Amino acid sequence: KLKKMSEDVVPPLEIQMVQLESGRDSPRSPRNPRRARKTVSLPRDQKRPTKLSKNGFTWKYEKDEKRSEESVSLRNLSIMRITNNLQEPFSRYKFGYTTLYITIVGIIVATIGAFVDVCITFGLWKVRGFMLGWSGEPAVQFILFLLFLVVTLSIGVFSTQKISLASSGSGIPEVKTILSGNPPPPLVLEIRTLIAKVIGLIFAVGSGASLGKVGPFVHIGALIINNVAKLGVFKKIKANKQLMQQMLGVGCAIGYGASLGTPIGGVLLSIEVTSTYYALRNYWYSFVGALASSVVYRYLHNSAWGQPGFRPLIQTHFPVGGNINFGLMELFIFVLLGAVLGVLAAIFIKMNERALLWWRNFQKKHQKKRKWMKSPYAFAFGIALLTAVMTFPHVFGNYNTLPAFVALSDLFSEHSLNDASSLNAKDWNDFTIYGGLFMFVATRFILTAVSSLLALPGGIYAPILSIGGGLGRIFGEFAALVFAKLSDNFLFEAGTIIPGGYAIVGAASFAAAVTHTHSSAVVIFELTGQLQYVLPTLIATSTAIAVAKKLHRLGIYDNLIKLKGLPYLPDITKEGAFDIKAKDVMQAGVKYVVKGFAYEDVVKLLQETDYPSFPVVDSPDTMILLGIVERTTFEKVQAEYFQKRRDVQKDLVQATDAFKFDIPDSPDGNLMQTVPIQLSEDTPLMQIHQVFITMRLPSAYVTRNGRLLGRVSRGDLKRIIEAM
């Protein structure tokens, strides 16, 4: 290796690294590893080294009866490693250093997750129960029920408006935008956003609105992993931008683990939801963080409920090794279930989009008159009123007030919904089983689609799991009723239809179709500890995603990114992209600067363009691309010029004594920088997209034999992909 890497420094000799045992400075001595001497063994006709310099080796050898001496400075050859026994401890130190950092973050996020659960369950919901039991009159109970919703949602909105506006929503679209290579929006990763996120989430979910905490905890995981890295002990991680970008992805996996208690599903879901490109080297850190957060969260959560241990959050008791067997006809039913849920998922995404657009138009309409109507508090009051009407226990039943995971526990039950003794809600069959399930699904469907627009922290993943569980339970009850007499037929090979199993399949399929993630199936397996429905779940999930993508190309999170106008680069799904080249998408006639340009050129460029960087060419005739100058560099130079000419009152652009800038031939970091990537005019669009995603480029220049032809920006690429 030394020969290969230093052939330009020393003559080609057969050089091998050996260790010299020489007393106390020997590498065998653990007390003085840095003082270990190193020598080089040369061919027999050469003389061994007799001197070891401080900065490197000095070789003395004979060749053609002539003696010469060459010195190699190992400090300047950073890629060379002299002894493995000195390098390995440092590698282990870095490995354990980062692993410790991730583990600490996982424990912190899991503790916050358990704290949020305790505040909601043993705090806010106890208060709501006390208020409902304060009077036996339904009218008084409804007023108190509405008052509780209005107060809690208003506190959540207040924490968002006064502490940090970036804490609103789930935060997944913003985190996904950051992971795609864009700079973080203001306040998205700051500590004040973390405070507002936790406070607002407690009151948002504790209000009883159809909101969940899974999405916000993805944002919380990224927030904590970013702010813990600011501590002095972890400053090395914060200083490495590439490593910090990977750690934000790890924070997303930690957030899923701390809200669902599913380490494997959390990692896979974080990859599918937040990443377009994922480095496999990040797998280890993601699993360590998700495992740490899942273990701590499960233990704290179960301990708070008086059952210390690591049991799944939703218990199922299907007969293990029993007569659960899926016949051919039943598999067709699962395919049909997946197709129906795929259609409903597309409708749900479209309803959420329409509600958001309507609210924006409503705000614009009342921008000058009736300003109070566009207030987030007014919208929160409207959602509180709608939620109170649709979930008040005396209207449809107690099952409509159940939290998402508690409702899933009933829906996943192996017992009939007529058996009230084993259920959390005793009135599932007040309007017949089908009527109760239909009202439950319809209520959650509408409320979840509109409640996610509230200006406070809140997610949709847990509510859509409950919607899918209700739809699957309807299919299961219907299949058990209609096909009960056909269980001995060859199409139902010794199988028994369990409606709770269909609820499990439905929950995974609807969540997968809404988010366009296959890993939702793995989340359900870990969430319930139930593996007997693996095959039907995967079949229904794949069918649901295929149907949903056919009807609506974007999942719920990508659709929100598009509606919010975030600078995220979508994936290419059309086959026609293979025929598009760089010359078809580039901007011709790019504004450039010539080496030795004048100050007027700088002012003109800054006024006429919004480029983040400007190409530098040698001359307008040859147009050979030499490098780029960042816009911020020009702005600093412009500010310095204004400072020097602050006493001049006339227009600087028309100044007759404009000075010249001298750009050096080689980039020295002061003005001109090297061009990281140059595209040829025949580069396919798929390859351009991959380069932009993997290297997180804001733009790239198209050249032919070094001659500048045009420019491809991330915004141009996004518009072309969306128009396909």
XYZ file of C-alpha atoms in Angstrom, residues 334-350 445 468 471 475 506 508-516 540-552 554:
45
model
C -58.213 -10.366 1.528
C -57.364 -9.149 -1.976
C -60.810 -7.552 -2.226
C -60.317 -5.973 1.208
C -57.002 -4.475 0.078
C -58.563 -3.093 -3.115
C -61.437 -1.436 -1.223
C -59.062 0.065 1.328
C -56.840 1.364 -1.488
C -59.803 3.234 -2.978
C -60.795 4.649 0.409
C -57.181 5.675 1.096
C -57.094 7.698 -2.132
C -60.398 9.330 -1.130
C -58.960 10.131 2.294
C -55.863 11.819 0.804
C -58.023 13.792 -1.599
C -62.612 9.145 8.574
C -58.476 0.453 8.794
C -63.096 -1.482 7.950
C -65.253 -7.400 6.268
C -57.379 -3.914 7.502
C -52.106 -2.509 8.169
C -53.557 -2.179 4.661
C -55.269 1.190 5.149
C -52.235 2.718 6.879
C -49.989 1.361 4.123
C -52.261 2.731 1.383
C -52.520 6.208 2.929
C -48.768 6.532 3.556
C -47.597 4.336 0.616
C -53.855 -7.074 1.228
C -51.186 -4.428 1.895
C -49.602 -4.815 -1.546
C -53.020 -4.671 -3.218
C -54.041 -1.575 -1.253
C -50.828 0.307 -2.098
C -51.109 -0.593 -5.791
C -54.710 0.654 -5.999
C -53.978 3.813 -3.984
C -50.981 4.716 -6.170
C -53.068 4.194 -9.292
C -55.745 6.585 -8.042
C -53.458 9.091 -6.275
C -48.583 10.690 -3.903
